[in-house]
PDB file of C-alpha atoms in Angstrom:
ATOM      1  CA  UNK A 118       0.000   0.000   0.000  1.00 52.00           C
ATOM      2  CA  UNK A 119       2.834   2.422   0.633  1.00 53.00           C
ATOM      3  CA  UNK A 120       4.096   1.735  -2.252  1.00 54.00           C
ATOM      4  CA  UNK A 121       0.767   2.777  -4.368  1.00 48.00           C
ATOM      5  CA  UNK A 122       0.796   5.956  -2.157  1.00 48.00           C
ATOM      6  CA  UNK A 123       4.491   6.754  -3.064  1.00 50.00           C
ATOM      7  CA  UNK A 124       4.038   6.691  -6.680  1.00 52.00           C
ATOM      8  CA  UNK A 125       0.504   8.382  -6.297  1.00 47.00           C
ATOM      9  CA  UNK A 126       2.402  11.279  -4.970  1.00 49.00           C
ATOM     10  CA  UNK A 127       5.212  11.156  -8.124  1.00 50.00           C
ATOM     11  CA  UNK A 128       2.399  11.476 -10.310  1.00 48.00           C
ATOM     12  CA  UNK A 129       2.005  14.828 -11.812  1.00 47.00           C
ATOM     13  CA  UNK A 130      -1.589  15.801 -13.079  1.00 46.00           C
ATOM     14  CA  UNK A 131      -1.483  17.877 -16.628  1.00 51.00           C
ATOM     15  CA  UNK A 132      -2.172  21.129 -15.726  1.00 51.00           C
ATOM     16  CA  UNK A 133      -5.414  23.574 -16.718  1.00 56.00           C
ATOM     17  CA  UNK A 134      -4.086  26.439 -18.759  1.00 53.00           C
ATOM     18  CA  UNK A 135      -4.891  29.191 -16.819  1.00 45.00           C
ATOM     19  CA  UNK A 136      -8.115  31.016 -17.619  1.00 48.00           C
ATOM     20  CA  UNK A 137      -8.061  35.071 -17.879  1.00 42.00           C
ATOM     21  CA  UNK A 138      -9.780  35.120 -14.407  1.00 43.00           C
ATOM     22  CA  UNK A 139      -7.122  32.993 -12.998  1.00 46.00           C
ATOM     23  CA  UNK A 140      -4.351  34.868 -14.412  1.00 43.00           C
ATOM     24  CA  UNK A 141      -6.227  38.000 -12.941  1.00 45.00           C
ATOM     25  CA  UNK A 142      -6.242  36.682  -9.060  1.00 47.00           C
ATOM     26  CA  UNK A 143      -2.621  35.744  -9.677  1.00 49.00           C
ATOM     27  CA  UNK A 144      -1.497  39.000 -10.214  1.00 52.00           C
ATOM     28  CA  UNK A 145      -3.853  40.900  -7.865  1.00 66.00           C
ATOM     29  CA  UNK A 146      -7.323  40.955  -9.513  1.00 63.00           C
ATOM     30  CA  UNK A 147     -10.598  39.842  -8.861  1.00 68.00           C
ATOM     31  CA  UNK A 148     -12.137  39.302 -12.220  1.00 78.00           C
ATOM     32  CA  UNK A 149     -10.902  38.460 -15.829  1.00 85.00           C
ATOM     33  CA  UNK A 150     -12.302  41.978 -16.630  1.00 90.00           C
ATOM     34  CA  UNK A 151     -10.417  43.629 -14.165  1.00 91.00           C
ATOM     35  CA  UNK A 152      -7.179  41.875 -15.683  1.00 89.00           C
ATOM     36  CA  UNK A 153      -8.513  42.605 -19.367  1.00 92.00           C
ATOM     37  CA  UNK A 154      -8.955  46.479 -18.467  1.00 94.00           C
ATOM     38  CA  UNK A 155      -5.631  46.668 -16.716  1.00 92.00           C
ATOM     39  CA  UNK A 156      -3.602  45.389 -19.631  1.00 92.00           C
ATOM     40  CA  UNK A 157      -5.767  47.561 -22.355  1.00 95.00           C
ATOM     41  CA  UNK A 158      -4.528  50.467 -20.017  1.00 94.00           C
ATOM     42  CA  UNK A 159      -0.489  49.018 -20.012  1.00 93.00           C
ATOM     43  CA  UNK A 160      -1.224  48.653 -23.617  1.00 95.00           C
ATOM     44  CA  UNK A 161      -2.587  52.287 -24.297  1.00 94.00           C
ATOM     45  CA  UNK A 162       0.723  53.471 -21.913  1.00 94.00           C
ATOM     46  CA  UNK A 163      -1.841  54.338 -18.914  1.00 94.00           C
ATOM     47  CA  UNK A 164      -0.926  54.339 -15.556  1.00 92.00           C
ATOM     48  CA  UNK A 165      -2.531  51.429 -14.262  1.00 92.00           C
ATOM     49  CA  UNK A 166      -4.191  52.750 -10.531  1.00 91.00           C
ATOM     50  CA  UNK A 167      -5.858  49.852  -9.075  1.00 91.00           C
ATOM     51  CA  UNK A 168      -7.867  49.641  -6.170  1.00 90.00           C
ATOM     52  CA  UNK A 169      -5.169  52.233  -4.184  1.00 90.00           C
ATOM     53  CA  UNK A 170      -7.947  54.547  -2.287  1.00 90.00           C
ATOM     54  CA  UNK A 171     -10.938  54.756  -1.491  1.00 92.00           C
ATOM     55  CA  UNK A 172     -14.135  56.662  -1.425  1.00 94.00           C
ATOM     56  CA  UNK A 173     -16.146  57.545   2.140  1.00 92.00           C
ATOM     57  CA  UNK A 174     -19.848  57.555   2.139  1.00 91.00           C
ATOM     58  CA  UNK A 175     -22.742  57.150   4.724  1.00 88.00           C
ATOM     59  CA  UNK A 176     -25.847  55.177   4.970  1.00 80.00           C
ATOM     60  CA  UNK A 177     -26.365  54.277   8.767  1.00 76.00           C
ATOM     61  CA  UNK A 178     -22.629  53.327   9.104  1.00 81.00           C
ATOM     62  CA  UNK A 179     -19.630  54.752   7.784  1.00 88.00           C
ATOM     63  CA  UNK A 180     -18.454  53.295   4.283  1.00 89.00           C
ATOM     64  CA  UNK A 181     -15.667  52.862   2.447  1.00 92.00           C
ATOM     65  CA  UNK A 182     -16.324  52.322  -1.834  1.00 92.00           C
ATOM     66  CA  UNK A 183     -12.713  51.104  -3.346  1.00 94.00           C
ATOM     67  CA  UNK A 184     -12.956  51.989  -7.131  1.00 95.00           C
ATOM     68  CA  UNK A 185     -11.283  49.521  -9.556  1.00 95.00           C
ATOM     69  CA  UNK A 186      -9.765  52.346 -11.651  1.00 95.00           C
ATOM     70  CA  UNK A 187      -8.577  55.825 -12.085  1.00 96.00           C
ATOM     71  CA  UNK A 188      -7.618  57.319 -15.091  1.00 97.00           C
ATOM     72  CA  UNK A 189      -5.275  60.315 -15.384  1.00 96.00           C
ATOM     73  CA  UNK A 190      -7.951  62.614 -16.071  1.00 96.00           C
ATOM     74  CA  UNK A 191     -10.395  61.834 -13.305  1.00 96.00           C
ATOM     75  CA  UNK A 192     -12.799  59.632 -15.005  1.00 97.00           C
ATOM     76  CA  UNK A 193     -12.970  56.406 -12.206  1.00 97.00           C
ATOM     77  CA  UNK A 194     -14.449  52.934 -14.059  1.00 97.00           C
ATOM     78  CA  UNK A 195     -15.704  50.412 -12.129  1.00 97.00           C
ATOM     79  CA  UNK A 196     -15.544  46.942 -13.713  1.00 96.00           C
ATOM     80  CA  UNK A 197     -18.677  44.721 -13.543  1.00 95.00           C
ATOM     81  CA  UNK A 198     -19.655  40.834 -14.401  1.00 93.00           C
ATOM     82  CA  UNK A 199     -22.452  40.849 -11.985  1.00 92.00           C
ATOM     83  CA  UNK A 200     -24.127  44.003 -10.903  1.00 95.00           C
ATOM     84  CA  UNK A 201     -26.417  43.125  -7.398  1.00 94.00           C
ATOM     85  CA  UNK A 202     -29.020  45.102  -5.874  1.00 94.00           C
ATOM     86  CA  UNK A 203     -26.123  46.299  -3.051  1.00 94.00           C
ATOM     87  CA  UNK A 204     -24.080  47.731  -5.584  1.00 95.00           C
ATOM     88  CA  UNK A 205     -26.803  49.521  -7.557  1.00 96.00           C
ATOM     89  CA  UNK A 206     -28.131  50.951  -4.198  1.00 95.00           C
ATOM     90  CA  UNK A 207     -24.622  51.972  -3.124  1.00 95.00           C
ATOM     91  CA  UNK A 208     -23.429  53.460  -6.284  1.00 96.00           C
ATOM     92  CA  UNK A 209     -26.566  55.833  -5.628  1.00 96.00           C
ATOM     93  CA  UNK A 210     -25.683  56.922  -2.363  1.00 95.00           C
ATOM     94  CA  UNK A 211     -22.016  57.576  -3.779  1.00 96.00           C
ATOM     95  CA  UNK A 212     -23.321  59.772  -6.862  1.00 96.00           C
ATOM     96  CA  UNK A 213     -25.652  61.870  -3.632  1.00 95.00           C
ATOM     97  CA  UNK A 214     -22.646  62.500  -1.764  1.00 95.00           C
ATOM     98  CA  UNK A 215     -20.372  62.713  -4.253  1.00 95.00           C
ATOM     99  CA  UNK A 216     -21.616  64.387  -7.476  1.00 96.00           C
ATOM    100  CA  UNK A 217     -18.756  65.814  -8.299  1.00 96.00           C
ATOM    101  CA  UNK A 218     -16.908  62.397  -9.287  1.00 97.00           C
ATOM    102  CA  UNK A 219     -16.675  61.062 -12.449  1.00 97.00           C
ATOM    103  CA  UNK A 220     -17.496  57.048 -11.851  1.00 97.00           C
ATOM    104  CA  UNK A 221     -18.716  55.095 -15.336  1.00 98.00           C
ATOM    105  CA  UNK A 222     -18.957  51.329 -15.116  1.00 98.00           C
ATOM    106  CA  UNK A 223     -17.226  48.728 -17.899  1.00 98.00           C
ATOM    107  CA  UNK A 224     -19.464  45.960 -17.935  1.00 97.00           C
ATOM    108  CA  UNK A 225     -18.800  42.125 -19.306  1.00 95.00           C
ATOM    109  CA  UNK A 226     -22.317  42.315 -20.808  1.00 96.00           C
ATOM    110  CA  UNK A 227     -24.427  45.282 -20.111  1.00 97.00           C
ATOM    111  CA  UNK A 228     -27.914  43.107 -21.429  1.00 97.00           C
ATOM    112  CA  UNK A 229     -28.044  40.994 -18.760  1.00 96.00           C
ATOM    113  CA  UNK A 230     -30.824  42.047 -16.296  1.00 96.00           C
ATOM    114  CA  UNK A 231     -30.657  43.127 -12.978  1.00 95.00           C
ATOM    115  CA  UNK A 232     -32.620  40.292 -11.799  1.00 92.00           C
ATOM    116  CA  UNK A 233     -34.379  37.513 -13.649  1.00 92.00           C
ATOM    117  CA  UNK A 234     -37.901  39.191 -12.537  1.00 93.00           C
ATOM    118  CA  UNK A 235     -37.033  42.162 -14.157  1.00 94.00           C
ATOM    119  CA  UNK A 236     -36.667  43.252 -17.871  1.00 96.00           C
ATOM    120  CA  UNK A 237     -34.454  46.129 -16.553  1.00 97.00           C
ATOM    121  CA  UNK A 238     -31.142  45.500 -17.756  1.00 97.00           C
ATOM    122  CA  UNK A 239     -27.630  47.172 -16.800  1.00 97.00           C
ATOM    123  CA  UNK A 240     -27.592  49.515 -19.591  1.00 98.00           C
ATOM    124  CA  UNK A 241     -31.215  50.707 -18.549  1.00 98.00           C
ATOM    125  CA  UNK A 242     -30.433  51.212 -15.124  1.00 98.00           C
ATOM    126  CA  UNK A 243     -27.233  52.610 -15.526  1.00 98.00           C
ATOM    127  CA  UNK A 244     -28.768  55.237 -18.753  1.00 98.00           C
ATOM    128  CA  UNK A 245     -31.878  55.582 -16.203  1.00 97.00           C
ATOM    129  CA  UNK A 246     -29.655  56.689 -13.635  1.00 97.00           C
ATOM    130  CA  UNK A 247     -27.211  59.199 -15.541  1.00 97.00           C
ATOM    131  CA  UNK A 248     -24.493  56.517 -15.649  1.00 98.00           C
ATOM    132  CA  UNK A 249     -22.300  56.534 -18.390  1.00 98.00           C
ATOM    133  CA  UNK A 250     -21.098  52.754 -19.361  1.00 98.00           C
ATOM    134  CA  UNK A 251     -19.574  50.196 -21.833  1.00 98.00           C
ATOM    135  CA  UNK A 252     -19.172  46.408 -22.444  1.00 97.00           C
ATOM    136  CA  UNK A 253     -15.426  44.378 -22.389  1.00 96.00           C
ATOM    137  CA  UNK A 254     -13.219  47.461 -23.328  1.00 97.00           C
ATOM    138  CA  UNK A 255     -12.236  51.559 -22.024  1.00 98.00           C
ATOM    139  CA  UNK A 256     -13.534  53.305 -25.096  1.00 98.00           C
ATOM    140  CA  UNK A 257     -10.537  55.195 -26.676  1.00 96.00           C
ATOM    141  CA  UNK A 258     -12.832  58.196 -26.225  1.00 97.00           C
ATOM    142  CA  UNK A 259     -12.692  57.903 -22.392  1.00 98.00           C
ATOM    143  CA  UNK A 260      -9.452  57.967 -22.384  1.00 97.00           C
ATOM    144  CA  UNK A 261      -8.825  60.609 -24.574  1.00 96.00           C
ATOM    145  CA  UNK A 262     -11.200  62.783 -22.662  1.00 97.00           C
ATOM    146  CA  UNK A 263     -10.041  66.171 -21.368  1.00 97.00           C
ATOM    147  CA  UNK A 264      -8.896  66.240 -17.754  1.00 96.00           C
ATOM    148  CA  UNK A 265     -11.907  66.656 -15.227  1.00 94.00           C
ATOM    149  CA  UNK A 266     -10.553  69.082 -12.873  1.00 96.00           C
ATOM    150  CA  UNK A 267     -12.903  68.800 -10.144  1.00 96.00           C
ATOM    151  CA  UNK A 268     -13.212  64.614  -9.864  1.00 95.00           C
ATOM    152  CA  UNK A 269      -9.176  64.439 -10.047  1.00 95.00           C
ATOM    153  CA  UNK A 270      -8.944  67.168  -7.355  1.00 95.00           C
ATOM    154  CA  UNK A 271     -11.451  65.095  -5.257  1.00 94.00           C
ATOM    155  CA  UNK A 272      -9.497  61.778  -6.165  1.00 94.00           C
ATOM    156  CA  UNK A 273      -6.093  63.477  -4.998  1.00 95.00           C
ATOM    157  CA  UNK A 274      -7.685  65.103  -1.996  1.00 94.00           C
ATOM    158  CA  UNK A 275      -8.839  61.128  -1.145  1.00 93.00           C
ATOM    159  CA  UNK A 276      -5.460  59.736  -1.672  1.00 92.00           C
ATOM    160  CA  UNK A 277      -4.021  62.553   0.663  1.00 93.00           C
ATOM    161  CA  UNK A 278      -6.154  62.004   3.483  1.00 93.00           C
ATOM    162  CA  UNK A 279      -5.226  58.526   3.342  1.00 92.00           C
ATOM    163  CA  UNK A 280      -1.590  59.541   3.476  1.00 92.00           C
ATOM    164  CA  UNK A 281      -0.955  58.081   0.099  1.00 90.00           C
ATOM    165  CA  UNK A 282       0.497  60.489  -2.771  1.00 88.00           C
ATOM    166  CA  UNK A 283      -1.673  59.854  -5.861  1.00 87.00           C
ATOM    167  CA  UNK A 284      -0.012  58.134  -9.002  1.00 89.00           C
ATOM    168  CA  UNK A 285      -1.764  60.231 -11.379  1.00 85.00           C
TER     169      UNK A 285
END
């Protein structure tokens, strides 16, 4: 019997090639979106600023939001596969206390609904709720968008109270 154990442990399995989610975790990301926007933004020569501050807000408790991306001129995206009720109710509250930021969501299929009850789907709640969004990809146009001045002073203001200095 020890024998059979010994050269069950010598056997090596073929490995799973790694998917783009796995590939993501390994290098610090949630999501295979997450990794697919960061290296669109290496690819593009953007800073990459992931998940390095984040945004107080208030319901009953104090809250913290950590946005997936900032770009250099203020615009923060906020990747997506599933979009829940919680994160639809707390990007609300963000946008009420702070209107001044520039957050648009990237999702991996803006047509799915919000819930199978509902024909509502991301792109109508997000366009319903003065959201600007996309599917897979940064549009080129985001990028290329002039700086915001007031959502990158509020993003460097954040990153200063958290005694970080701001990459961007």
């Amino acid at each position: 019997m020890k024998a059979l154990l010994a050269q069950t442990r010598d056997m090596t399995l073929p490995r799973e090639p790694l998917t783009s989610t796995k590939v993501g975790i390994v290098h610090g990301f949630r999501s295979g979106l997450e990794a697919t926007l960061a290296d669109q933004l290496r690819a593009t020569g953007t800073p990459v600023v992931f998940e390095e501050f984040h945004i107080p807000w208030h319901l009953s408790k104090f809250c913290k939001y950590t946005p997936d991306f900032v770009l250099p001129n203020g615009i923060i995206i906020e990747s997506k596969g599933r979009f829940v009720t919680q994160d639809r109710q707390k990007h609300i509250y963000i946008r009420e206390q702070h209107p001044h930021l520039d957050i648009r969501f990237v999702f991996s299929r803006s047509a799915s609904r919000i819930s199978k009850a509902s024909k509502t789907t991301y792109a109508k709640w997000c366009s319903t709720k003065g959201f600007q969004f996309t599917d897979k990809t940064i549009p080129v146009s985001w990028l290329n968008e002039p700086v915001n001045e007031t959502s990158l002073d509020i993003v460097r203001e954040l990153f200063a109270q958290q005694g970080e200095v701001c990459p961007i």
